[in-house]
Tab-separated table of C-alpha atoms in Angstrom:
chain	number	residue	atom	x	y	z
A	1	MET	CA	-5.628	76.408	-83.870
A	2	SER	CA	-8.430	75.707	-81.516
A	3	LYS	CA	-8.685	72.246	-82.941
A	4	SER	CA	-4.954	71.685	-82.450
A	5	PHE	CA	-5.175	73.037	-78.912
A	6	ARG	CA	-7.943	70.608	-78.097
A	7	LEU	CA	-5.907	67.712	-79.459
A	8	LEU	CA	-2.911	68.831	-77.397
A	9	SER	CA	-5.008	69.110	-74.270
A	10	LEU	CA	-6.454	65.657	-74.827
A	11	LEU	CA	-2.947	64.300	-75.224
A	12	LEU	CA	-1.874	65.876	-71.976
A	13	VAL	CA	-4.790	64.296	-70.116
A	14	VAL	CA	-3.903	60.879	-71.487
A	15	VAL	CA	-0.303	61.282	-70.354
A	16	LEU	CA	-1.413	62.340	-66.902
A	17	LEU	CA	-3.763	59.399	-66.691
A	18	ILE	CA	-0.983	57.014	-67.669
A	19	GLY	CA	1.275	58.596	-65.043
A	20	ALA	CA	-1.390	58.226	-62.427
A	21	CYS	CA	-1.928	54.576	-63.287
A	22	GLY	CA	1.828	53.945	-63.277
A	23	ALA	CA	2.325	55.176	-59.681
A	24	PRO	CA	1.095	51.973	-58.048
A	25	ALA	CA	3.421	50.006	-60.250
A	26	ALA	CA	6.329	51.524	-58.384
A	27	THR	CA	4.768	50.865	-54.982
A	28	PRO	CA	5.947	47.216	-54.530
A	29	ALA	CA	9.464	48.316	-53.591
A	30	PRO	CA	8.515	50.166	-50.390
A	31	ALA	CA	5.739	47.673	-49.736
A	32	ALA	CA	8.169	44.754	-49.736
A	33	PRO	CA	8.513	44.600	-45.913
A	34	ALA	CA	4.743	44.327	-45.633
A	35	VAL	CA	4.846	41.371	-47.948
A	36	GLU	CA	7.847	39.764	-46.161
A	37	ALA	CA	6.329	40.117	-42.723
A	38	PRO	CA	3.467	37.806	-43.474
A	39	ALA	CA	5.842	35.569	-45.358
A	40	VAL	CA	7.965	35.151	-42.184
A	41	VAL	CA	4.880	34.414	-40.122
A	42	GLU	CA	3.369	32.075	-42.640
A	43	ALA	CA	6.538	30.139	-43.314
A	44	PRO	CA	6.796	28.723	-39.768
A	45	ALA	CA	3.079	28.101	-39.888
A	46	ALA	CA	3.561	26.117	-43.018
A	47	VAL	CA	6.427	24.192	-41.390
A	48	GLU	CA	4.665	23.679	-38.042
A	49	ALA	CA	1.418	22.510	-39.510
A	50	PRO	CA	2.722	19.165	-40.677
A	51	ALA	CA	4.981	18.792	-37.614
A	52	PRO	CA	2.197	17.804	-35.188
A	53	THR	CA	0.947	15.376	-37.787
A	54	GLU	CA	4.366	13.829	-38.261
A	55	VAL	CA	5.204	13.366	-34.535
A	56	PRO	CA	2.189	11.234	-33.687
A	57	ALA	CA	2.695	9.359	-36.927
A	58	ALA	CA	6.251	8.544	-35.864
A	59	GLU	CA	5.234	7.587	-32.327
A	60	ALA	CA	2.186	5.603	-33.298
A	61	PRO	CA	4.044	2.290	-33.736
A	62	VAL	CA	5.744	2.772	-30.352
A	63	GLU	CA	2.446	3.521	-28.628
A	64	ALA	CA	0.881	0.494	-30.240
A	65	ALA	CA	3.647	-1.681	-28.842
A	66	MET	CA	3.945	0.029	-25.442
A	67	ALA	CA	0.648	1.774	-24.857
A	68	PRO	CA	0.249	3.393	-21.434
A	69	ALA	CA	-1.600	1.125	-19.036
A	70	THR	CA	-4.891	2.128	-17.436
A	71	PHE	CA	-4.092	1.949	-13.726
A	72	PHE	CA	-6.784	2.107	-11.025
A	73	SER	CA	-5.878	2.228	-7.328
A	74	THR	CA	-7.920	2.162	-4.133
A	75	GLN	CA	-4.896	3.622	-2.348
A	76	PHE	CA	-3.956	7.323	-2.326
A	77	VAL	CA	-7.413	8.438	-3.381
A	78	PRO	CA	-7.534	11.714	-1.364
A	79	VAL	CA	-6.431	14.692	-3.458
A	80	GLU	CA	-3.211	15.486	-1.584
A	81	GLU	CA	-2.068	11.864	-1.557
A	82	GLN	CA	-2.982	11.382	-5.193
A	83	GLU	CA	-0.932	14.403	-6.248
A	84	LYS	CA	2.144	13.007	-4.499
A	85	PHE	CA	1.606	9.531	-5.890
A	86	ARG	CA	0.925	10.816	-9.390
A	87	ALA	CA	4.234	12.695	-9.314
A	88	ILE	CA	6.034	9.438	-8.495
A	89	LEU	CA	4.216	7.610	-11.284
A	90	GLN	CA	4.878	10.298	-13.873
A	91	MET	CA	8.624	9.862	-13.388
A	92	GLY	CA	8.099	6.444	-14.949
A	93	GLY	CA	5.681	7.660	-17.606
A	94	PHE	CA	2.522	6.358	-15.899
A	95	ASP	CA	-0.645	7.789	-14.407
A	96	VAL	CA	-3.384	6.598	-12.053
A	97	THR	CA	-7.100	6.891	-11.440
A	98	GLY	CA	-8.246	6.733	-7.819
A	99	SER	CA	-11.243	4.542	-7.020
A	100	GLU	CA	-13.149	3.215	-4.057
A	101	GLU	CA	-13.178	-0.560	-3.671
A	102	GLY	CA	-16.827	-1.134	-4.643
A	103	PRO	CA	-16.731	0.584	-8.046
A	104	LEU	CA	-13.372	-1.014	-8.805
A	105	LEU	CA	-14.766	-4.490	-8.145
A	106	ASP	CA	-17.769	-3.748	-10.356
A	107	VAL	CA	-15.636	-2.597	-13.295
A	108	VAL	CA	-13.188	-5.523	-13.103
A	109	LEU	CA	-15.971	-8.099	-12.771
A	110	ALA	CA	-17.885	-6.526	-15.659
A	111	GLY	CA	-14.744	-6.740	-17.781
A	112	ALA	CA	-14.311	-10.398	-16.893
A	113	GLN	CA	-17.882	-11.113	-18.020
A	114	SER	CA	-17.570	-9.174	-21.274
A	115	GLY	CA	-14.061	-10.380	-22.037
A	116	LYS	CA	-12.734	-6.833	-22.362
A	117	SER	CA	-11.495	-4.941	-19.320
A	118	GLU	CA	-11.286	-1.161	-19.195
A	119	ILE	CA	-8.516	-1.511	-16.609
A	120	ASP	CA	-5.037	-2.949	-17.186
A	121	VAL	CA	-3.682	-3.010	-13.639
A	122	ILE	CA	-5.150	-2.462	-10.180
A	123	GLY	CA	-3.621	-1.540	-6.830
A	124	ALA	CA	-5.693	-2.616	-3.823
A	125	LEU	CA	-5.642	-4.134	-0.364
A	126	HIS	CA	-5.292	-7.901	-0.091
A	127	GLY	CA	-8.975	-8.238	0.798
A	128	THR	CA	-10.032	-6.851	-2.584
A	129	PHE	CA	-8.530	-9.760	-4.493
A	130	PRO	CA	-10.347	-12.878	-3.158
A	131	PRO	CA	-13.771	-11.932	-4.610
A	132	LEU	CA	-12.101	-11.216	-7.952
A	133	ALA	CA	-10.186	-14.480	-7.876
A	134	ARG	CA	-13.364	-16.436	-7.162
A	135	GLU	CA	-14.797	-15.110	-10.442
A	136	ASP	CA	-11.591	-15.858	-12.386
A	137	ALA	CA	-11.243	-12.133	-13.000
A	138	MET	CA	-7.493	-11.895	-12.388
A	139	MET	CA	-4.482	-12.953	-14.438
A	140	ASN	CA	-1.892	-15.353	-13.021
A	141	LEU	CA	1.212	-13.265	-12.276
A	142	VAL	CA	3.600	-16.115	-11.462
A	143	ASP	CA	5.641	-15.383	-14.592
A	144	VAL	CA	5.656	-11.656	-13.862
A	145	ALA	CA	6.968	-12.335	-10.341
A	146	ASP	CA	9.612	-14.683	-11.738
A	147	ASP	CA	10.801	-11.964	-14.120
A	148	LEU	CA	10.931	-9.430	-11.298
A	149	SER	CA	12.946	-11.799	-9.123
A	150	MET	CA	15.810	-11.596	-11.604
A	151	ASP	CA	16.860	-8.180	-10.259
A	152	ARG	CA	14.955	-7.627	-6.985
A	153	GLU	CA	13.973	-9.619	-3.919
A	154	LEU	CA	10.259	-9.531	-3.129
A	155	THR	CA	9.139	-10.471	0.389
A	156	ALA	CA	8.506	-14.220	0.239
A	157	ALA	CA	5.750	-14.149	2.861
A	158	TYR	CA	3.737	-11.692	0.765
A	159	LEU	CA	4.211	-13.643	-2.437
A	160	GLN	CA	2.659	-16.489	-0.481
A	161	THR	CA	-0.359	-14.402	0.526
A	162	GLY	CA	-0.741	-13.349	-3.104
A	163	LEU	CA	-1.430	-16.987	-3.963
A	164	LEU	CA	-4.715	-16.719	-2.006
A	165	GLY	CA	-4.389	-20.278	-0.779
A	166	THR	CA	-3.579	-21.795	-4.188
A	167	GLN	CA	-0.380	-23.567	-5.097
A	168	ASP	CA	0.571	-21.739	-8.276
A	169	PHE	CA	-1.879	-18.931	-9.118
A	170	LEU	CA	-0.520	-15.546	-8.066
A	171	SER	CA	-3.396	-13.064	-8.028
A	172	TYR	CA	-1.229	-10.107	-7.090
A	173	VAL	CA	2.371	-9.046	-6.721
A	174	PRO	CA	2.993	-7.346	-3.345
A	175	TRP	CA	3.337	-3.585	-3.668
A	176	MET	CA	3.648	-2.082	-0.168
A	177	GLN	CA	2.770	-2.682	3.460
A	178	ALA	CA	1.940	-1.146	6.819
A	179	THR	CA	1.967	-3.084	10.068
A	180	TYR	CA	2.412	-3.233	13.840
A	181	ILE	CA	5.796	-3.582	15.529
A	182	MET	CA	7.465	-3.411	18.938
A	183	ALA	CA	9.311	-0.473	20.482
A	184	ALA	CA	11.598	-0.227	23.496
A	185	SER	CA	13.579	2.351	25.381
A	186	VAL	CA	17.306	1.658	25.341
A	187	GLU	CA	17.036	1.638	29.143
A	188	ALA	CA	15.141	-1.649	28.877
A	189	LEU	CA	17.794	-3.487	26.871
A	190	PRO	CA	20.023	-4.543	29.798
A	191	TYR	CA	17.057	-6.450	31.238
A	192	LEU	CA	16.631	-8.762	28.245
A	193	PRO	CA	16.787	-12.459	29.185
A	194	GLU	CA	20.244	-13.932	28.877
A	195	GLY	CA	21.027	-14.963	25.308
A	196	ALA	CA	17.925	-13.291	23.850
A	197	ASP	CA	18.171	-11.606	20.439
A	198	ILE	CA	15.842	-8.605	20.347
A	199	ASN	CA	15.250	-9.193	16.608
A	200	ALA	CA	14.339	-12.838	17.127
A	201	LEU	CA	12.498	-12.955	20.462
A	202	THR	CA	9.972	-15.586	21.478
A	203	TRP	CA	6.853	-14.646	23.409
A	204	GLU	CA	8.182	-16.573	26.386
A	205	GLN	CA	11.341	-14.444	26.302
A	206	PHE	CA	9.217	-11.337	26.000
A	207	GLY	CA	7.291	-12.324	29.119
A	208	ASP	CA	10.558	-12.954	30.952
A	209	TRP	CA	11.839	-9.545	29.829
A	210	CYS	CA	8.753	-7.806	31.228
A	211	LYS	CA	9.133	-9.803	34.446
A	212	ASN	CA	12.794	-8.783	34.747
A	213	LEU	CA	11.890	-5.139	34.237
A	214	THR	CA	9.197	-5.260	36.901
A	215	GLU	CA	11.267	-7.096	39.477
A	216	GLU	CA	14.555	-5.280	38.923
A	217	THR	CA	13.319	-1.701	38.452
A	218	GLY	CA	10.382	-1.876	40.820
A	219	GLU	CA	8.059	-0.528	38.113
A	220	VAL	CA	5.790	-2.289	35.587
A	221	ARG	CA	7.514	-1.189	32.401
A	222	CYS	CA	5.733	-3.091	29.588
A	223	GLY	CA	2.572	-1.701	28.023
A	224	LEU	CA	-0.131	-2.614	25.492
A	225	PRO	CA	-2.754	-0.367	23.816
A	226	HIS	CA	-5.876	-1.952	25.298
A	227	ALA	CA	-7.878	1.229	24.563
A	228	GLY	CA	-6.513	1.371	21.015
A	229	LEU	CA	-5.881	-1.270	18.365
A	230	PHE	CA	-5.635	-4.109	20.856
A	231	HIS	CA	-7.892	-6.388	18.786
A	232	ARG	CA	-5.159	-6.434	16.126
A	233	PHE	CA	-2.705	-7.588	18.779
A	234	LEU	CA	-5.011	-10.526	19.507
A	235	GLU	CA	-6.015	-11.365	15.913
A	236	GLY	CA	-2.642	-10.817	14.277
A	237	TYR	CA	-0.069	-11.679	16.928
A	238	MET	CA	-1.372	-13.789	19.812
A	239	TRP	CA	-3.691	-16.311	18.136
A	240	PRO	CA	-1.491	-16.937	15.052
A	241	SER	CA	1.715	-17.301	17.074
A	242	PHE	CA	0.195	-19.640	19.667
A	243	THR	CA	-2.392	-21.569	17.610
A	244	GLY	CA	-1.338	-21.208	13.964
A	245	GLY	CA	-4.702	-19.704	13.017
A	246	VAL	CA	-7.186	-16.962	13.813
A	247	VAL	CA	-10.709	-18.328	13.417
A	248	THR	CA	-10.391	-22.094	12.994
A	249	ASN	CA	-8.345	-22.527	16.184
A	250	PHE	CA	-10.190	-19.920	18.216
A	251	LYS	CA	-11.225	-22.303	21.042
A	252	SER	CA	-8.518	-24.952	20.592
A	253	ALA	CA	-6.305	-26.471	23.269
A	254	ASP	CA	-3.535	-24.200	21.981
A	255	ALA	CA	-5.765	-21.183	22.642
A	256	VAL	CA	-6.346	-22.400	26.193
A	257	ALA	CA	-2.583	-22.768	26.699
A	258	MET	CA	-2.067	-19.262	25.304
A	259	PHE	CA	-4.443	-17.717	27.814
A	260	THR	CA	-2.883	-19.700	30.627
A	261	TRP	CA	0.472	-18.171	29.696
A	262	ILE	CA	-1.027	-14.668	29.388
A	263	ASN	CA	-2.616	-14.950	32.822
A	264	GLU	CA	0.475	-16.305	34.511
A	265	SER	CA	3.464	-14.937	32.611
A	266	LEU	CA	2.475	-11.805	30.710
A	267	TRP	CA	-0.388	-9.751	32.121
A	268	PRO	CA	1.008	-9.538	35.682
A	269	TYR	CA	3.936	-7.623	34.158
A	270	ILE	CA	1.887	-5.290	31.927
A	271	ASN	CA	1.367	-1.765	33.216
A	272	PRO	CA	-2.160	-1.502	34.699
A	273	GLN	CA	-2.625	1.803	32.847
A	274	SER	CA	-2.632	-0.199	29.600
A	275	ILE	CA	-6.423	-0.339	29.785
A	276	ASN	CA	-6.303	3.430	29.102
A	277	TYR	CA	-3.545	3.494	26.461
A	278	SER	CA	-4.585	4.247	22.873
A	279	PHE	CA	-1.280	5.429	21.358
A	280	MET	CA	1.819	3.870	22.874
A	281	GLN	CA	4.131	6.667	21.732
A	282	GLU	CA	2.816	8.799	24.592
A	283	PRO	CA	3.678	6.515	27.555
A	284	LEU	CA	6.985	5.694	25.860
A	285	LEU	CA	7.937	9.365	25.656
A	286	SER	CA	6.815	10.023	29.225
A	287	GLY	CA	8.919	7.102	30.498
A	288	GLU	CA	5.909	5.413	32.051
A	289	VAL	CA	6.464	2.470	29.701
A	290	TRP	CA	9.775	1.152	28.389
A	291	VAL	CA	8.540	-1.631	26.077
A	292	ALA	CA	5.414	-1.500	23.913
A	293	PHE	CA	3.470	-2.841	20.930
A	294	ASP	CA	1.471	-0.688	18.484
A	295	HIS	CA	0.843	0.330	14.892
A	296	THR	CA	3.832	2.016	13.215
A	297	ALA	CA	1.879	5.282	12.911
A	298	ARG	CA	1.188	5.258	16.659
A	299	LEU	CA	4.851	4.814	17.576
A	300	LEU	CA	6.362	7.220	15.072
A	301	GLU	CA	6.314	10.297	17.285
A	302	ALA	CA	8.552	8.603	19.846
A	303	PHE	CA	11.122	7.619	17.211
A	304	ASN	CA	11.069	11.087	15.634
A	305	ALA	CA	11.252	12.988	18.926
A	306	GLU	CA	14.023	10.956	20.587
A	307	PRO	CA	15.565	8.591	18.036
A	308	GLU	CA	18.609	7.950	20.194
A	309	LYS	CA	16.420	6.791	23.073
A	310	PHE	CA	14.239	4.152	21.367
A	311	VAL	CA	14.695	1.020	19.271
A	312	ALA	CA	12.180	-0.773	17.060
A	313	PHE	CA	12.103	-4.545	16.679
A	314	PRO	CA	9.932	-7.370	15.257
A	315	ALA	CA	7.103	-8.959	17.200
A	316	PRO	CA	8.079	-12.108	19.133
A	317	ALA	CA	7.346	-15.612	17.859
A	318	GLY	CA	5.304	-18.476	19.265
A	319	ALA	CA	5.256	-22.211	18.617
A	320	TYR	CA	3.617	-21.716	15.200
A	321	GLY	CA	5.746	-18.825	13.971
A	322	ARG	CA	6.184	-15.088	14.179
A	323	GLY	CA	2.586	-14.013	13.818
A	324	PHE	CA	2.136	-10.451	12.620
A	325	MET	CA	-0.577	-8.463	10.882
A	326	PRO	CA	0.501	-6.676	7.728
A	327	VAL	CA	-1.715	-4.341	5.801
A	328	ILE	CA	-0.733	-5.701	2.389
A	329	VAL	CA	-1.363	-3.776	-0.813
A	330	GLY	CA	-0.999	-5.712	-4.048
A	331	LEU	CA	-0.821	-5.052	-7.790
A	332	GLY	CA	-2.861	-7.267	-10.098
A	333	ILE	CA	-3.748	-7.464	-13.785
A	334	PRO	CA	-7.373	-8.194	-14.761
A	335	ALA	CA	-7.690	-11.351	-16.833
A	336	ALA	CA	-9.512	-9.389	-19.549
A	337	SER	CA	-6.900	-6.609	-19.723
A	338	GLN	CA	-6.340	-5.346	-23.243
A	339	ASN	CA	-2.805	-4.288	-22.365
A	340	PRO	CA	-1.264	-6.791	-19.919
A	341	GLU	CA	2.242	-5.786	-21.003
A	342	GLY	CA	1.507	-2.220	-19.948
A	343	GLY	CA	0.121	-3.504	-16.657
A	344	ALA	CA	3.277	-5.526	-16.072
A	345	ALA	CA	5.342	-2.400	-16.791
A	346	VAL	CA	3.500	-0.537	-14.013
A	347	ILE	CA	4.200	-3.417	-11.615
A	348	GLU	CA	7.861	-3.493	-12.609
A	349	TYR	CA	8.187	0.238	-11.972
A	350	LEU	CA	6.401	0.326	-8.615
A	351	THR	CA	8.456	-2.582	-7.231
A	352	ARG	CA	11.828	-1.048	-8.033
A	353	PRO	CA	13.788	-0.462	-4.800
A	354	ASP	CA	14.278	3.248	-5.534
A	355	VAL	CA	10.557	3.746	-6.231
A	356	GLN	CA	9.689	1.779	-3.086
A	357	GLY	CA	11.916	4.231	-1.223
A	358	MET	CA	10.041	7.188	-2.704
A	359	ILE	CA	6.705	5.670	-1.680
A	360	LEU	CA	8.009	5.161	1.868
A	361	LYS	CA	9.301	8.723	2.093
A	362	GLU	CA	6.346	10.466	0.463
A	363	MET	CA	3.400	8.162	1.198
A	364	GLY	CA	4.382	6.409	4.456
A	365	PHE	CA	3.928	2.811	3.254
A	366	PHE	CA	6.767	0.387	3.869
A	367	PRO	CA	8.669	-1.550	1.176
A	368	VAL	CA	8.096	-5.163	0.160
A	369	VAL	CA	11.428	-5.492	-1.641
A	370	ALA	CA	14.953	-5.715	-0.294
A	371	GLY	CA	17.652	-3.142	-0.928
A	372	VAL	CA	15.674	0.048	-0.286
A	373	ASP	CA	17.926	2.953	0.711
A	374	THR	CA	16.614	4.489	3.939
A	375	SER	CA	19.526	6.858	4.546
A	376	ASP	CA	17.653	10.001	3.482
A	377	LEU	CA	14.396	9.215	5.284
A	378	PRO	CA	13.040	11.062	8.314
A	379	VAL	CA	14.799	9.411	11.228
A	380	GLY	CA	11.669	7.859	12.765
A	381	ILE	CA	10.570	6.236	9.528
A	382	GLY	CA	14.058	4.864	8.995
A	383	ILE	CA	14.039	3.236	12.446
A	384	GLU	CA	10.627	1.678	11.832
A	385	ALA	CA	11.498	0.551	8.297
A	386	ALA	CA	14.320	-1.646	9.567
A	387	ALA	CA	12.015	-3.385	12.067
A	388	VAL	CA	9.238	-3.810	9.508
A	389	ALA	CA	11.669	-5.411	7.062
A	390	ALA	CA	13.124	-7.710	9.730
A	391	GLN	CA	9.647	-8.793	10.794
A	392	SER	CA	8.232	-9.562	7.347
A	393	SER	CA	11.393	-11.235	6.052
A	394	SER	CA	12.088	-13.416	9.103
A	395	ALA	CA	12.359	-17.129	8.412
A	396	ASP	CA	9.403	-17.881	10.680
A	397	ALA	CA	7.194	-15.001	9.486
A	398	LEU	CA	3.494	-15.885	9.746
A	399	PRO	CA	1.335	-13.140	8.199
A	400	ALA	CA	-2.155	-12.907	9.660
A	401	LEU	CA	-4.263	-10.826	7.335
A	402	LEU	CA	-6.953	-8.314	8.144
A	403	PRO	CA	-10.465	-9.851	8.255
A	404	VAL	CA	-11.846	-10.522	4.783
A	405	GLY	CA	-15.430	-10.830	3.588
A	406	LEU	CA	-17.247	-9.518	6.657
A	407	GLY	CA	-18.230	-6.231	5.059
A	408	ALA	CA	-19.964	-3.768	7.369
A	409	ARG	CA	-19.857	-6.342	10.182
A	410	GLY	CA	-16.085	-6.326	10.396
A	411	GLY	CA	-16.220	-4.594	13.766
A	412	GLU	CA	-18.062	-7.557	15.290
A	413	ILE	CA	-15.119	-9.925	14.992
A	414	ASN	CA	-12.924	-7.372	16.749
A	415	GLN	CA	-15.380	-7.210	19.636
A	416	ILE	CA	-15.545	-11.003	19.935
A	417	PHE	CA	-11.768	-11.252	20.326
A	418	ARG	CA	-11.756	-8.356	22.788
A	419	ASN	CA	-14.584	-9.918	24.785
A	420	ALA	CA	-12.708	-13.204	25.062
A	421	PHE	CA	-9.608	-11.442	26.387
A	422	ASP	CA	-11.458	-9.158	28.795
A	423	ARG	CA	-13.586	-11.944	30.250
A	424	ILE	CA	-10.643	-14.290	30.742
A	425	VAL	CA	-7.824	-11.919	31.722
A	426	LEU	CA	-9.525	-8.888	33.238
A	427	ASN	CA	-12.566	-10.605	34.761
A	428	GLY	CA	-10.940	-13.931	35.636
A	429	GLU	CA	-13.556	-16.181	33.992
A	430	ASP	CA	-12.799	-19.799	33.053
A	431	ILE	CA	-10.767	-19.990	29.861
A	432	GLN	CA	-12.511	-22.851	28.039
A	433	THR	CA	-15.981	-21.710	29.064
A	434	VAL	CA	-15.393	-18.245	27.629
A	435	LEU	CA	-13.782	-19.530	24.438
A	436	ASP	CA	-16.693	-21.920	23.825
A	437	ALA	CA	-19.246	-19.148	24.351
A	438	GLU	CA	-17.503	-16.594	22.160
A	439	ALA	CA	-16.897	-19.271	19.507
A	440	VAL	CA	-20.676	-19.540	19.105
A	441	ASN	CA	-20.847	-15.810	18.372
A	442	LEU	CA	-17.901	-16.083	16.009
A	443	GLN	CA	-19.443	-18.954	14.044
A	444	LEU	CA	-22.766	-17.138	13.787
A	445	LEU	CA	-20.978	-14.127	12.291
A	446	PHE	CA	-19.377	-16.288	9.612
A	447	ASP	CA	-22.547	-18.220	8.865
A	448	GLU	CA	-24.542	-15.020	8.404
A	449	THR	CA	-21.933	-13.249	6.271
A	450	GLY	CA	-20.678	-16.318	4.391
A	451	ALA	CA	-17.120	-15.069	4.859
A	452	PRO	CA	-14.459	-17.686	4.074
A	453	CYS	CA	-11.284	-18.259	6.067
A	454	TRP	CA	-8.226	-16.127	5.400
A	455	ALA	CA	-4.521	-16.602	6.077
A	456	PRO	CA	-3.077	-18.046	8.214
A	457	ASP	CA	-6.200	-20.250	8.349
A	458	ALA	CA	-6.523	-22.639	5.414
A	459	PRO	CA	-8.891	-21.500	2.634
A	460	SER	CA	-12.499	-22.659	2.895
A	461	ASP	CA	-15.137	-23.197	0.204
A	462	GLY	CA	-17.903	-21.790	2.364
A	463	PRO	CA	-18.108	-19.892	5.662
A	464	CYS	CA	-15.041	-20.330	7.851
A	465	GLN	CA	-15.577	-22.948	10.558
A	466	VAL	CA	-14.538	-22.472	14.188
A	467	LYS	CA	-12.930	-25.578	15.695
């Protein structure tokens, strides 16, 4: 019996053991959600993992054909400006790297020497391009400009400056501009000379207008910013319009005739307070002056504050044309660019009329293409934009560029032109004697810096020569 009992007990233990081992076997049913949860998480992971691999693989051929261009610009380098400009670029799928002029020149020239440029397109002032062109570091953009002309009208005068004195090598396509214009109170308009068109004045008509204002109102109503950017008035407007040049004709017979006219027919009708004016918007708003010349930025407050009271118009013309000084910014493609098509795409985008309008509204630079909608601009900018366009697109437009190649001594040329004016007009010294003396200083500056001539003077191989 005891033996049988032991066998029975052993059997019972075995059964219990089997039952205990069988319990986990039934567990999968309630555990199913725990298994499914990871399955749901892992399934997307399994799907998403190849997805990033597949997208670049699909886009790779497109990127190879239309890779984004590497764009460097000396404009809009400050953080706030760059953020605004980058937002405009990103609408077209582009980006930009801000750079100072010196480093940009170094990188482009290094690329030209190595045959492989790290940059595909550059945006820079006109004066940046001549040293690059001298080293054959830029691509000829004549064909690019021709393609653009199929659906937009670029300012002809600035296409000419982009040639840098050559006949058929376009170093840059114009991108944007700033400049100096004229402003007048509507009260001055009835005193215009008979038959004069305010948008096509000559300097002689301008002098007559100022004379009429003085004689008929009893007040000297014309003003110039002698304490401000007056040297630009001389370098960009007077000398080019009356002599056809800036440096080469500095002491010419035409320059003598110009000063004779200034002494007799202009300065007597310029408000004596002009020697104290820096920003002409202030005397315009006060009513002290009714007609003025200045940089667009220094007239803007008057147009914004009382748009119904003031008009903007192009600078007058002389015997050699309508001299004016634009601050021209161009777009160029380095000759060693690895992606010239991408560079051309950036140029195409930035010269679209709608993009030019965005740059005007957000960045304050004026368009170089026709057809820009100015209806939604701040009123002052809209008024100025019309005058800027009329000035640069006039049939007799004669752009006189900012001094090029003088480096840190750029201020010296400004002083030479100012000295000539002050000695002749303010101090009453003999015209030819003063011009001859200041011409010596001017020539010395060019000899010591080696700076060549710039437009409207003809290009020179060496230092520009005063005649």
